[in-house]
Short mmCIF file of C-alpha atoms in Angstrom, two decimals:
data_model
loop_
_atom_site.label_atom_id
_atom_site.label_comp_id
_atom_site.label_asym_id
_atom_site.label_seq_id
_atom_site.Cartn_x
_atom_site.Cartn_y
_atom_site.Cartn_z
CA MET A 1 20.45 33.94 4.84
CA SER A 2 23.50 34.49 2.63
CA ASN A 3 26.07 31.78 2.07
CA SER A 4 28.71 33.92 3.80
CA GLU A 5 26.95 33.77 7.17
CA PHE A 6 28.22 31.23 9.66
CA VAL A 7 26.04 28.17 10.23
CA GLN A 8 26.81 25.43 12.73
CA PRO A 9 27.14 22.04 11.01
CA LEU A 10 24.52 19.35 11.38
CA SER A 11 25.25 16.13 13.25
CA ASP A 12 27.79 13.76 11.75
CA MET A 13 25.17 11.01 11.92
CA VAL A 14 22.78 12.88 9.63
CA LEU A 15 25.48 14.15 7.29
CA ASN A 16 26.89 10.65 6.82
CA MET A 17 23.56 8.83 6.56
CA PRO A 18 23.24 7.27 3.09
CA GLU A 19 20.16 7.80 0.94
CA ASP A 20 17.58 5.02 1.23
CA HIS A 21 17.94 3.23 -2.13
CA LEU A 22 14.30 2.15 -2.09
CA THR A 23 13.09 5.73 -1.69
CA GLU A 24 15.74 7.03 -4.08
CA PHE A 25 14.60 4.72 -6.89
CA GLN A 26 10.95 5.61 -6.43
CA LYS A 27 11.83 9.30 -6.65
CA MET A 28 13.76 8.68 -9.84
CA VAL A 29 10.80 7.08 -11.64
CA SER A 30 8.10 9.25 -10.05
CA GLY A 31 7.80 11.46 -13.12
CA VAL A 32 7.32 8.63 -15.61
CA PRO A 33 3.84 9.06 -17.14
CA ASP A 34 1.32 6.20 -17.17
CA LEU A 35 3.46 4.08 -14.86
CA VAL A 36 2.08 0.89 -13.31
CA ARG A 37 3.69 0.45 -9.91
CA LEU A 38 4.61 -2.91 -8.44
CA THR A 39 6.73 -1.16 -5.84
CA PHE A 40 4.76 -0.40 -2.71
CA GLY A 41 3.99 -2.62 0.24
CA GLU A 42 0.56 -1.01 0.19
CA PRO A 43 -2.46 -3.34 0.38
CA GLY A 44 -5.03 -2.52 -2.28
CA PHE A 45 -7.93 -3.23 0.06
CA ASP A 46 -10.16 -0.88 2.00
CA THR A 47 -9.98 -0.82 5.77
CA ASP A 48 -12.80 -2.82 7.36
CA ALA A 49 -16.04 -0.87 7.84
CA ALA A 50 -16.09 -1.61 11.59
CA VAL A 51 -12.79 0.23 12.00
CA LYS A 52 -14.02 3.28 10.13
CA GLN A 53 -17.32 3.34 12.01
CA GLN A 54 -15.55 3.20 15.35
CA MET A 55 -13.35 6.12 14.35
CA ILE A 56 -16.39 8.16 13.30
CA GLU A 57 -17.97 7.51 16.69
CA SER A 58 -14.74 8.50 18.43
CA ILE A 59 -14.65 11.78 16.56
CA GLU A 60 -18.29 12.47 17.33
CA THR A 61 -17.75 11.81 21.04
CA ASN A 62 -14.75 14.16 21.09
CA GLN A 63 -11.96 11.66 21.68
CA SER A 64 -9.49 14.42 20.82
CA HIS A 65 -7.40 14.61 23.98
CA TYR A 66 -4.05 13.05 24.88
CA ALA A 67 -4.17 9.30 25.11
CA GLU A 68 -2.13 7.19 27.51
CA SER A 69 1.48 7.42 26.40
CA GLN A 70 2.15 3.68 26.37
CA GLY A 71 -1.09 3.16 24.47
CA ASP A 72 -4.77 3.22 25.28
CA SER A 73 -5.47 0.50 27.84
CA LYS A 74 -8.34 -0.96 25.79
CA LEU A 75 -6.11 -1.26 22.74
CA ARG A 76 -3.32 -2.87 24.72
CA GLU A 77 -5.82 -5.33 26.20
CA ALA A 78 -7.07 -6.14 22.70
CA ALA A 79 -3.51 -6.53 21.38
CA LEU A 80 -2.54 -8.81 24.26
CA ALA A 81 -5.56 -11.04 23.68
CA TYR A 82 -5.15 -11.05 19.90
CA PHE A 83 -1.44 -11.92 19.73
CA ASN A 84 -1.50 -14.31 22.70
CA ASP A 85 -4.41 -16.21 21.18
CA LYS A 86 -3.22 -16.20 17.57
CA TYR A 87 0.45 -17.02 18.13
CA ASP A 88 0.39 -18.71 21.53
CA LEU A 89 2.37 -15.90 23.14
CA GLN A 90 2.34 -15.70 26.94
CA TYR A 91 2.46 -12.00 27.77
CA ASP A 92 0.81 -11.47 31.15
CA ASP A 93 -0.20 -7.84 31.31
CA ILE A 94 -0.85 -4.75 29.19
CA SER A 95 2.30 -3.27 30.73
CA ASP A 96 4.19 -5.65 28.38
CA VAL A 97 2.86 -3.78 25.29
CA ILE A 98 3.71 -0.40 23.75
CA ILE A 99 1.60 1.10 20.97
CA THR A 100 3.86 2.82 18.42
CA ALA A 101 3.49 4.88 15.26
CA GLY A 102 3.80 1.80 13.10
CA VAL A 103 6.60 -0.76 13.21
CA SER A 104 8.86 1.97 11.82
CA GLU A 105 8.79 3.81 15.13
CA GLY A 106 8.91 0.47 16.94
CA ILE A 107 12.23 -0.43 15.28
CA ASN A 108 13.72 2.91 16.26
CA VAL A 109 12.49 2.60 19.85
CA VAL A 110 13.90 -0.91 20.22
CA LEU A 111 17.32 -0.13 18.73
CA MET A 112 17.69 3.07 20.76
CA THR A 113 16.79 1.14 23.90
CA LEU A 114 19.20 -1.73 23.27
CA LEU A 115 22.31 -0.32 21.64
CA ASN A 116 25.23 1.69 22.90
CA PRO A 117 27.32 3.52 20.27
CA GLY A 118 29.26 0.89 18.35
CA ASP A 119 27.27 -2.12 19.55
CA GLY A 120 26.77 -4.70 16.84
CA LEU A 121 23.40 -5.65 15.34
CA ILE A 122 23.27 -8.64 13.03
CA LEU A 123 21.22 -7.66 9.97
CA PRO A 124 20.54 -10.67 7.75
CA GLU A 125 20.60 -9.45 4.14
CA PRO A 126 18.72 -8.84 1.91
CA VAL A 127 16.74 -6.71 4.33
CA TYR A 128 14.14 -3.94 4.42
CA SER A 129 16.21 -0.85 3.78
CA ALA A 130 14.69 1.34 6.54
CA TYR A 131 16.50 -0.82 9.10
CA TYR A 132 19.79 0.70 7.98
CA GLY A 133 18.63 4.22 8.80
CA ALA A 134 17.23 3.15 12.17
CA LEU A 135 20.58 1.57 13.03
CA GLU A 136 22.40 4.79 12.08
CA VAL A 137 20.11 6.83 14.34
CA ALA A 138 20.74 4.41 17.22
CA ARG A 139 24.51 4.72 16.64
CA GLY A 140 24.85 0.97 16.32
CA THR A 141 27.11 -0.98 13.95
CA LYS A 142 25.87 -3.33 11.25
CA VAL A 143 27.11 -6.89 11.42
CA THR A 144 26.34 -8.39 8.02
CA LEU A 145 24.95 -11.86 7.56
CA ASP A 146 24.51 -12.86 3.91
CA THR A 147 21.62 -15.32 3.55
CA ARG A 148 21.89 -15.85 -0.20
CA GLU A 149 23.83 -19.09 -0.06
CA ASP A 150 21.29 -20.60 2.37
CA GLY A 151 18.15 -19.98 0.35
CA PHE A 152 17.79 -16.52 1.88
CA LYS A 153 17.39 -18.00 5.35
CA VAL A 154 19.35 -17.42 8.54
CA THR A 155 20.93 -20.62 9.85
CA PRO A 156 22.71 -21.45 13.12
CA ALA A 157 25.97 -21.78 11.21
CA SER A 158 25.61 -18.38 9.54
CA VAL A 159 24.89 -16.72 12.91
CA GLU A 160 27.97 -18.34 14.42
CA ARG A 161 30.04 -17.17 11.46
CA ALA A 162 28.73 -13.60 11.67
CA ILE A 163 29.57 -13.40 15.38
CA ALA A 164 33.02 -14.92 14.86
CA GLU A 165 33.85 -12.44 12.08
CA ALA A 166 32.39 -9.37 13.80
CA THR A 167 34.81 -6.62 14.78
CA VAL A 168 32.48 -5.18 17.42
CA PRO A 169 30.58 -6.73 20.35
CA VAL A 170 27.37 -8.26 19.00
CA LYS A 171 24.36 -7.49 21.15
CA ALA A 172 21.33 -8.35 19.00
CA ILE A 173 19.96 -9.78 15.78
CA LEU A 174 17.03 -8.42 13.78
CA LEU A 175 14.90 -11.08 12.10
CA ASN A 176 12.03 -10.18 9.78
CA TYR A 177 9.80 -13.07 8.74
CA PRO A 178 7.94 -13.66 6.56
CA ASN A 179 10.69 -11.63 5.01
CA ASN A 180 10.64 -8.46 2.99
CA PRO A 181 11.87 -8.73 0.21
CA THR A 182 12.25 -12.51 -0.24
CA GLY A 183 9.01 -13.88 1.21
CA VAL A 184 10.82 -16.67 3.11
CA THR A 185 9.67 -17.77 6.55
CA TYR A 186 10.70 -20.35 9.14
CA THR A 187 9.39 -23.61 10.54
CA GLN A 188 9.19 -24.43 14.23
CA ALA A 189 12.27 -26.64 13.96
CA GLU A 190 14.30 -23.94 12.20
CA LEU A 191 13.39 -21.34 14.81
CA GLU A 192 14.17 -23.70 17.68
CA ALA A 193 17.62 -24.38 16.20
CA LEU A 194 18.25 -20.65 15.87
CA ALA A 195 17.08 -20.06 19.43
CA VAL A 196 19.80 -22.37 20.72
CA VAL A 197 22.46 -20.15 19.13
CA PHE A 198 20.78 -16.93 20.25
CA LYS A 199 20.67 -18.22 23.82
CA LYS A 200 24.27 -19.42 23.69
CA HIS A 201 25.49 -15.96 22.71
CA HIS A 202 23.03 -14.04 24.92
CA LEU A 203 21.65 -12.14 21.95
CA TRP A 204 18.60 -9.93 22.08
CA VAL A 205 16.30 -11.05 19.27
CA ILE A 206 14.26 -8.36 17.54
CA SER A 207 11.55 -10.27 15.72
CA ASP A 208 9.73 -8.13 13.14
CA GLU A 209 6.62 -10.16 12.37
CA ILE A 210 4.61 -7.47 10.55
CA TYR A 211 3.75 -9.98 7.76
CA SER A 212 2.78 -12.79 10.16
CA GLU A 213 -0.86 -12.80 9.02
CA LEU A 214 0.26 -13.26 5.41
CA THR A 215 1.87 -16.68 5.89
CA TYR A 216 0.48 -18.97 3.20
CA ASP A 217 1.19 -22.67 3.56
CA GLN A 218 1.99 -23.08 7.25
CA SER A 219 1.12 -21.49 10.56
CA HIS A 220 3.24 -18.54 11.61
CA ILE A 221 5.44 -19.35 14.61
CA SER A 222 6.56 -16.40 16.72
CA LEU A 223 10.01 -16.43 18.27
CA GLY A 224 8.31 -14.89 21.28
CA THR A 225 6.93 -18.36 22.08
CA ILE A 226 10.34 -20.06 21.83
CA LEU A 227 12.71 -17.60 23.50
CA PRO A 228 10.46 -15.14 25.33
CA GLU A 229 13.07 -13.86 27.79
CA GLN A 230 15.33 -12.60 24.97
CA THR A 231 12.83 -11.77 22.23
CA ILE A 232 11.16 -8.47 21.41
CA VAL A 233 8.21 -8.97 19.07
CA LEU A 234 7.19 -6.24 16.64
CA ASN A 235 3.89 -6.33 14.78
CA GLY A 236 1.28 -3.96 13.40
CA LEU A 237 -1.90 -3.46 11.42
CA SER A 238 -0.52 -2.01 8.18
CA LYS A 239 -0.24 -5.25 6.22
CA SER A 240 -2.72 -7.49 8.05
CA HIS A 241 -5.66 -5.06 8.15
CA ALA A 242 -4.83 -2.72 5.21
CA MET A 243 -4.20 0.17 7.64
CA THR A 244 -0.85 1.53 6.44
CA GLY A 245 -1.89 5.16 6.87
CA TYR A 246 -3.19 4.65 10.40
CA ARG A 247 0.34 4.00 11.71
CA ILE A 248 -0.38 1.43 14.41
CA GLY A 249 2.43 -0.79 15.62
CA PHE A 250 3.03 -2.98 18.67
CA ILE A 251 6.11 -3.78 20.73
CA LEU A 252 5.72 -6.82 22.97
CA GLY A 253 8.52 -8.03 25.18
CA PRO A 254 9.97 -8.75 28.62
CA HIS A 255 8.59 -6.36 31.20
CA ALA A 256 11.94 -4.89 32.25
CA PHE A 257 12.77 -4.08 28.64
CA ILE A 258 9.35 -2.56 27.92
CA GLN A 259 9.66 -0.24 30.93
CA LYS A 260 12.84 1.29 29.48
CA ALA A 261 11.64 1.26 25.87
CA GLN A 262 8.58 3.24 26.97
CA MET A 263 10.93 6.07 28.01
CA ILE A 264 12.20 6.30 24.41
CA HIS A 265 8.69 6.09 22.97
CA GLU A 266 7.55 8.95 25.21
CA THR A 267 10.39 11.07 23.87
CA LEU A 268 9.73 10.28 20.21
CA THR A 269 5.94 10.28 20.03
CA PHE A 270 4.44 10.65 23.51
CA SER A 271 1.12 9.17 22.40
CA LEU A 272 -0.88 8.30 19.31
CA PRO A 273 -4.26 9.92 18.54
CA LYS A 274 -7.05 8.35 20.58
CA VAL A 275 -9.32 8.25 17.51
CA ILE A 276 -6.84 6.04 15.63
CA GLN A 277 -6.29 3.81 18.66
CA ASP A 278 -10.04 3.30 18.95
CA GLY A 279 -10.05 2.22 15.30
CA ALA A 280 -7.20 -0.17 15.98
CA THR A 281 -9.11 -1.69 18.88
CA ALA A 282 -12.00 -2.35 16.51
CA ALA A 283 -9.58 -3.95 14.03
CA LEU A 284 -8.36 -6.44 16.65
CA THR A 285 -11.83 -7.26 17.98
CA LEU A 286 -14.63 -6.54 15.50
CA ALA A 287 -12.46 -7.12 12.41
CA ALA A 288 -10.16 -9.82 13.75
CA ASP A 289 -10.84 -12.08 10.75
CA ALA A 290 -10.32 -9.39 8.10
CA PRO A 291 -6.78 -10.58 7.18
CA LEU A 292 -8.02 -13.98 5.97
CA ALA A 293 -9.70 -12.76 2.77
CA MET A 294 -6.69 -10.61 1.91
CA LYS A 295 -4.29 -13.49 2.47
CA GLN A 296 -6.33 -15.69 0.17
CA ALA A 297 -6.23 -13.00 -2.53
CA TYR A 298 -2.47 -12.61 -2.20
CA GLN A 299 -1.92 -16.35 -2.38
CA ARG A 300 -4.04 -16.55 -5.52
CA ARG A 301 -2.04 -13.71 -7.08
CA ARG A 302 1.22 -15.40 -6.12
CA ASP A 303 0.17 -18.63 -7.78
CA TRP A 304 -0.80 -16.72 -10.93
CA LEU A 305 2.29 -14.49 -10.99
CA ILE A 306 5.18 -16.91 -10.48
CA PRO A 307 4.64 -18.94 -13.71
CA LYS A 308 4.30 -15.68 -15.68
CA LEU A 309 7.63 -14.43 -14.37
CA GLU A 310 9.36 -17.76 -14.98
CA ALA A 311 8.08 -17.79 -18.56
CA MET A 312 9.82 -14.43 -19.08
CA GLY A 313 13.12 -15.89 -17.85
CA PHE A 314 13.13 -14.84 -14.20
CA GLU A 315 14.31 -17.19 -11.47
CA VAL A 316 11.83 -16.89 -8.59
CA MET A 317 11.82 -18.60 -5.24
CA GLU A 318 8.14 -19.01 -4.37
CA PRO A 319 7.35 -16.70 -1.44
CA ALA A 320 5.99 -18.48 1.63
CA GLY A 321 4.48 -15.23 2.88
CA THR A 322 4.20 -11.45 2.35
CA PHE A 323 3.06 -10.07 -1.01
CA TYR A 324 6.46 -9.83 -2.68
CA ALA A 325 8.21 -11.91 -5.32
CA PHE A 326 12.00 -11.64 -5.27
CA ALA A 327 13.14 -12.46 -8.78
CA LYS A 328 16.57 -12.89 -10.36
CA VAL A 329 16.70 -10.96 -13.63
CA PRO A 330 17.09 -12.95 -16.86
CA ALA A 331 20.61 -13.67 -18.11
CA GLN A 332 20.35 -11.16 -20.97
CA PHE A 333 20.58 -8.30 -18.44
CA ASN A 334 24.01 -9.43 -17.21
CA GLY A 335 23.00 -9.49 -13.57
CA ASP A 336 22.21 -5.78 -13.48
CA GLY A 337 18.91 -5.39 -11.66
CA ASP A 338 19.36 -1.63 -11.34
CA ALA A 339 19.67 -1.10 -15.11
CA PHE A 340 16.79 -3.49 -15.75
CA ALA A 341 14.46 -1.80 -13.26
CA LYS A 342 15.28 1.65 -14.65
CA ASP A 343 14.78 0.60 -18.28
CA LEU A 344 11.57 -1.27 -17.44
CA ALA A 345 10.17 1.86 -15.79
CA PHE A 346 11.07 4.29 -18.56
CA ASN A 347 10.48 2.02 -21.57
CA GLY A 348 8.11 -0.66 -20.29
CA LYS A 349 6.05 1.64 -18.02
CA VAL A 350 6.26 -0.78 -15.07
CA ALA A 351 8.00 0.07 -11.81
CA VAL A 352 9.65 -2.60 -9.65
CA ILE A 353 12.31 -2.21 -6.95
CA PRO A 354 15.91 -3.18 -7.77
CA GLY A 355 17.41 -5.78 -5.46
CA SER A 356 20.29 -3.46 -4.57
CA ALA A 357 17.81 -1.55 -2.37
CA PHE A 358 17.95 -4.50 0.03
CA SER A 359 21.59 -5.62 -0.18
CA SER A 360 24.71 -5.13 -2.23
CA THR A 361 24.70 -8.92 -2.71
CA THR A 362 21.38 -8.96 -4.60
CA LYS A 363 22.06 -6.48 -7.39
CA ASP A 364 20.90 -9.11 -9.87
CA TYR A 365 17.40 -9.26 -8.35
CA ILE A 366 14.24 -7.18 -8.37
CA ARG A 367 11.34 -7.11 -5.92
CA ILE A 368 7.82 -7.22 -7.31
CA SER A 369 4.86 -6.30 -5.10
CA TYR A 370 1.52 -7.91 -5.84
CA ALA A 371 -0.30 -6.05 -3.08
CA ALA A 372 -2.28 -3.44 -4.98
CA SER A 373 -4.98 -5.13 -7.10
CA ASP A 374 -5.61 -7.87 -9.65
CA ASP A 375 -6.10 -5.29 -12.42
CA ASN A 376 -2.88 -3.53 -11.53
CA LEU A 377 -0.92 -6.78 -11.51
CA HIS A 378 -2.40 -8.09 -14.77
CA GLU A 379 -1.75 -4.82 -16.59
CA ALA A 380 1.84 -4.76 -15.33
CA ILE A 381 2.54 -8.31 -16.49
CA GLU A 382 1.06 -7.61 -19.92
CA ARG A 383 3.35 -4.62 -20.24
CA MET A 384 6.35 -6.65 -19.10
CA GLN A 385 5.55 -9.34 -21.66
CA ALA A 386 5.34 -6.68 -24.37
CA TYR A 387 8.62 -5.17 -23.16
CA PHE A 388 10.41 -8.53 -23.42
CA ALA A 389 8.87 -9.26 -26.81
CA LYS A 390 10.14 -5.92 -28.13
CA MET A 391 13.62 -6.54 -26.73
CA ASN A 392 13.82 -10.01 -28.23
#
């Protein structure tokens, strides 16, 4: 088609959607040869053998037809039992669960179900950058809450302040904990104090707990146990069971909400492959304990990594969960995490994510993933040490 031919414009939403900085940076460094990547939230473990065997059996028995749209009933039964037992949730029936194509689809389903155009969503920053795109698609409005001054945690006072300063009606807040990128999480007392404010302002609470299994030094507490009537819990198998490519996520919430959210899910995905859902059922039943060994490995890596980073001049708040270290760049880089991350990739052959991918307030930070492997992490740190030695 020639440029002179008339073409109808695309939607304003798509045309005005900003580039995801996290994806943009990874594209920029993708051509660097011999690059060690500490960028991905991609567990370096194999999926449990029981999951793979179940999927083989499903293929061999021709489980190739449409599955139930809301999710295979056996998988929803397994999810209900797993999350109720592990986190003391009180969901009554499989009708309270939707199986989604990862938490990524789950976020989109929830926001499209909750928000009218212009409705406010409190997004505590720094935050996983894909939330911004999901909010654009849902036609909602970001209400910023900067957590930096409170140790990267949301507090009752900061929620009150965000609502008071908002220029749009605030309908919901999205909490992700343990948090990507900071690794912070919350105690029972902290969550109970937040719940008082959420209840006072009648906020829907979207609780993204995808890293719940990777909580190191305390038990994970789900907001679904504290404020069940207002909370929508999101979880999945990508991080806990090293199943990122399987794309299995869960939405759990009040029945009336789930009924309407299912209408959005049907439109976006209809249903996930039965073979993959059978594998997910095996993960929650036959491989229910698989996350423990991975969590122990991540905690060991964390304890090895933090002193190494501090010795190079980084300021690091020890992550209480996830497999990320959020580190303030040394003073010699003048608070420019973007320039540091770019130079480290091209001249030090190590890729990390600049903090600006998560918030404009954390441009002096980088995020380091220690998910891949011990060898990968050790090689990257040796290269970083050599990079600093050369600079100094």
